[in-house]
């Protein structure tokens, strides 16, 4: 019998859901709020040693000699590893594109400042860091290439000599009649943009405790993994082990946002454990390590963008040329971030033709890693800037310009030129709601009055698609194989009718355990605290990926509800047998299995669970007596890419419109956000409080991206922003009070109609803030085309305008 | 005096009262208070986010005042009264600030939360009716990457209201 | 990010502290509030053989008035200064400057002596010291001495304090009555180190600017006292034009502004002009 997963709230066998759709308190919070939750650095294992990693102080150099003898002789030091050990015992970790990977410890040369060169296992982290200072490394410096355009040129120093080039990939995607669109346009607008490196920076860095078992050559790693199964398969490949010889135990971790990183540190700690005869080795990445060499940096981009526009304001073509500096290799999967824009290339607009000229380049910087949004946020920024440029030239209000170009609400499901399909949406409703929420006309009137006083006041209107529920399929364009990202959950009852959910991922902050508990509690009519949620390790967990690509809310809901449905089917059979009728006569609703028309013929979920577990002799022999089931959910209908990289990739398309007001102090270039209104539509909100939390958090990250966060390198490849004094994270004083509202257009193709929403507002916020800034600068005839809009940059623009006549 | 040759580090006996309980531990001079709490006293609720005093995740109370425990040596805490997050709940019953955080969803991953709780504890111990500005002044020294701060602000106001209701005799503001 | 090994001592008198510094012959560092030293230790940028903690030293934590000045012990925390009604009433510039420093959690432990000895170019206290003509008391093996602020700040992170001396107190003049003052900063975020800051004090004498004092921080290795601009401004009417001219003069006086990822030299020079102008206007509004 096919598993039936409810597509709408009405399809739940629950008359009045008490938990799903409500902002219930999170089940995770008891441990977190008291400081008891077991983050990885809280864990002590018997015989455990501590790892510290020696890192290259130079960006590009041959390793002439490494002498670890003095370090090895220090009391408290148990083992030291170098590239020799890595070469002997491991392969380079997976990289995208394929072939652009490097060993976790090099033998030949170092390729970025902070690259691991050697590592120590000692009795304390303090002692391990002491030992690092006793390791002698002779470097023969090589010419550094830290600029991607220089790296692309003939004769540039090569980052990975064996590749023969620094260009990891170069490809032009053409979708639809692009040339015709531009030839037939009434206007063509072009602009260049620069988006600087920034990254995830969860408050907890990566950490792990690795154990190599010398007796049976198995590996066990405990750590703060975002995707335990992904890490496990990766380590199996790296160490040449069968996949069932590697077990990852995921711990609750302090955020990830894609950029937890930690692959090299994990592999290094495994090498150390092996060298120590199997003792557990703990590596806790410190913050400076994270900033310089962790999963911390993303989206180092140079854009040239053009749009073709008709005189009625319709945008008919979009050309995006991107040079993406991915750093020293592909181990951070930065290439995937360059490919994800295909999922929403033309944004919420009915643009019929598009082209993507993509070059991925290697330089002597840390490999680019994932960050929330996984690539579209800079893409959306450039697209929205072009919409504003066109609107201004055509003298159309930017909100109206977007309205004219929105995909209409009756056009869904809508396939965009780059191949993905948007499931549903009502973009005009979202726009209308935020215009009302912000009192847009009043904002424009106030702006006019302020401008008359010479103040630089701007209003930005930006809209973006927030793709949800990622699949691997579209990443075939950068060499990733495979389709399908499963998420499994096992739901089971104990003899008293209390429920548990077993999943394969650990807490990361999005409230996913609460979601699982809400679903089971409502499905079976239980109290919320009658449901526990437990993570299993990779050896025992159901198939899983965990959080990522705004998938887990939808995927977990599918897995949990699928498991619930399977249990319902089993329990119906048991109830039928016990009540001596056919299973087809049993109706399940609100925790009870009944025979309609037979009053008193009723069995509750706890009764059935208790019978199945305690009195299975009463059951017919062909019935599985366990009140538990596992369901694995994958998104249906994911297609392989065609010759132009088109595929149905992300299952859902959430959408938002943000309206932002800023004022720029023309004497200092400081930007103040004076108003922030947003309306978003992510379908059914399974827990409105946690959805709101994701939105609020991603707005803050988006503001950080627009105004504060930037990794700066000098021409020698030295990182100048190496502490939190210089890499600036938004604080409470950098985020304005948000005015938020919602539209709910359920997805027709997901459990309960929810859309992926975890990455959220970071898709839209940087575009909206930059839009407001450029609106403020418009009277001066200058544009901020570089992100972040740091005050020094803004002031340079203003100064430039003051020195030349304004062109308005 | 050459610092090339590692010397036997000085070890100190440190007595500190943590969450109302006396402890005496032996530490190296260089051991931070944060590491002492976490490793010697198994009080792992105080977290390390940056180890250079910016993020505030390691914030504890030392003699009633907030301090970055990553910027203190354990030896500096000899004789001090320390409060960590583990000292807030009493026998499993959450402190009103903790309760407010849970109600208002003022936490997501929870890693920065203990530091926030201690800073808010210091604020509300002095001022039961803090203004938005006063709250922002204190919270400006604590970084959260998950929440975007809106829910934390709501939680502080809610906590203040709870504490005012529980302490009707107290003057709302010390200032 | 764990500190390298060092010895630790917490002497109970200044003399003992000095003696320990002498004993370690330049390889020891004084620990006050730790908010500057501890990050350097955690990052292993500082590698002292010994750390001499002043927390137990008697006599360094008072605030008192003495002969028209406030005498503030070197170990007085910024929190104590911020909350001191004596300071708020008698030297409001120092009070206001304190509110700009970092965050309450840092001010709880950071000390006035530590700030002065650290001499960060972007810090408020050294600039206030110059603006107010503070004097700094220190004790070394040869006894005690008193140095005017103008001679104390030598260059980037370097002061006149010898490696075997301990700062014991600062002497803070109170304003003559009628003095207007201002401190203004531009920083990336609230509480960050200033990119540029300006402190101004002045009186109005017969409706004209008298004794103007203009000090910039964040523009050079030490706080910059813009004497040229002060001279031009003295005797002028307190007008926007005069303040603008003073700002331009300040900008011209800065030889080689600092430059880093947050602010270029040009930008700092410009901010110095803008903040000088704004601070003079505010000081003039405060003057009576």
GROMACS .gro file of C-alpha atoms in nm, chain B residues 1 7 9-10 12 29-30 32 35 48 50-54 59 62 65-68 70-73 75-76 78 119 122 126 137-138 140-143, chain C residues 1-8 24 27 31-35 38-39 42-44 49 51 53 55-56 79 83 99 103-109 189-190:
model
   74
  809UNK     CA    1   6.641   3.561   3.024
  815UNK     CA    2   6.059   2.610   3.186
  817UNK     CA    3   5.545   2.649   3.452
  818UNK     CA    4   5.441   2.779   3.787
  820UNK     CA    5   4.899   2.777   4.159
  837UNK     CA    6   4.954   3.039   3.547
  838UNK     CA    7   4.845   3.063   3.189
  840UNK     CA    8   4.228   3.099   3.134
  843UNK     CA    9   3.928   2.675   3.047
  856UNK     CA   10   3.446   2.965   2.373
  858UNK     CA   11   3.657   3.360   1.975
  859UNK     CA   12   3.910   3.360   2.262
  860UNK     CA   13   3.984   3.727   2.210
  861UNK     CA   14   3.706   3.897   2.397
  862UNK     CA   15   3.477   4.005   2.114
  867UNK     CA   16   3.079   3.580   2.964
  870UNK     CA   17   3.288   3.759   3.861
  873UNK     CA   18   3.006   4.180   3.730
  874UNK     CA   19   3.020   4.041   3.382
  875UNK     CA   20   3.362   3.941   3.258
  876UNK     CA   21   3.493   3.764   2.949
  878UNK     CA   22   3.855   3.401   2.801
  879UNK     CA   23   4.024   3.728   2.900
  880UNK     CA   24   4.089   3.628   3.259
  881UNK     CA   25   4.344   3.396   3.401
  883UNK     CA   26   4.467   3.268   3.896
  884UNK     CA   27   4.305   3.611   3.880
  886UNK     CA   28   4.143   3.334   4.334
  927UNK     CA   29   2.495   3.987   3.071
  930UNK     CA   30   2.378   4.169   3.548
  934UNK     CA   31   2.049   4.652   3.878
  945UNK     CA   32   2.418   4.902   2.531
  946UNK     CA   33   2.460   4.578   2.722
  948UNK     CA   34   2.602   4.521   2.200
  949UNK     CA   35   2.883   4.328   2.362
  950UNK     CA   36   2.735   3.987   2.283
  951UNK     CA   37   2.726   3.840   1.935
  984UNK     CA   38   4.466   3.021   2.097
  985UNK     CA   39   4.615   2.933   2.432
  986UNK     CA   40   4.873   3.152   2.602
  987UNK     CA   41   5.238   3.048   2.610
  988UNK     CA   42   5.384   2.951   2.949
  989UNK     CA   43   5.468   3.225   3.198
  990UNK     CA   44   5.512   3.277   3.569
  991UNK     CA   45   5.252   3.470   3.759
 1007UNK     CA   46   6.255   3.983   3.533
 1010UNK     CA   47   6.070   4.006   3.030
 1014UNK     CA   48   4.850   4.274   3.407
 1015UNK     CA   49   4.582   4.527   3.492
 1016UNK     CA   50   4.233   4.460   3.354
 1017UNK     CA   51   4.360   4.216   3.097
 1018UNK     CA   52   4.133   4.334   2.820
 1021UNK     CA   53   4.490   3.872   2.735
 1022UNK     CA   54   4.406   3.872   2.363
 1025UNK     CA   55   4.589   3.410   2.371
 1026UNK     CA   56   4.721   3.483   2.024
 1027UNK     CA   57   5.081   3.435   2.145
 1032UNK     CA   58   5.837   3.529   3.101
 1034UNK     CA   59   5.291   3.834   3.435
 1036UNK     CA   60   4.908   4.117   3.833
 1038UNK     CA   61   4.484   4.337   4.138
 1039UNK     CA   62   4.603   4.300   4.495
 1062UNK     CA   63   3.303   5.089   3.498
 1066UNK     CA   64   2.946   5.527   3.751
 1082UNK     CA   65   3.084   5.564   2.756
 1086UNK     CA   66   3.102   4.745   2.589
 1087UNK     CA   67   3.002   4.720   2.957
 1088UNK     CA   68   3.151   4.371   2.981
 1089UNK     CA   69   3.491   4.511   2.883
 1090UNK     CA   70   3.457   4.824   3.094
 1091UNK     CA   71   3.393   4.611   3.400
 1092UNK     CA   72   3.753   4.499   3.401
 1172UNK     CA   73   2.997   4.955   1.486
 1173UNK     CA   74   2.890   5.090   1.820
   0.00000   0.00000   0.00000
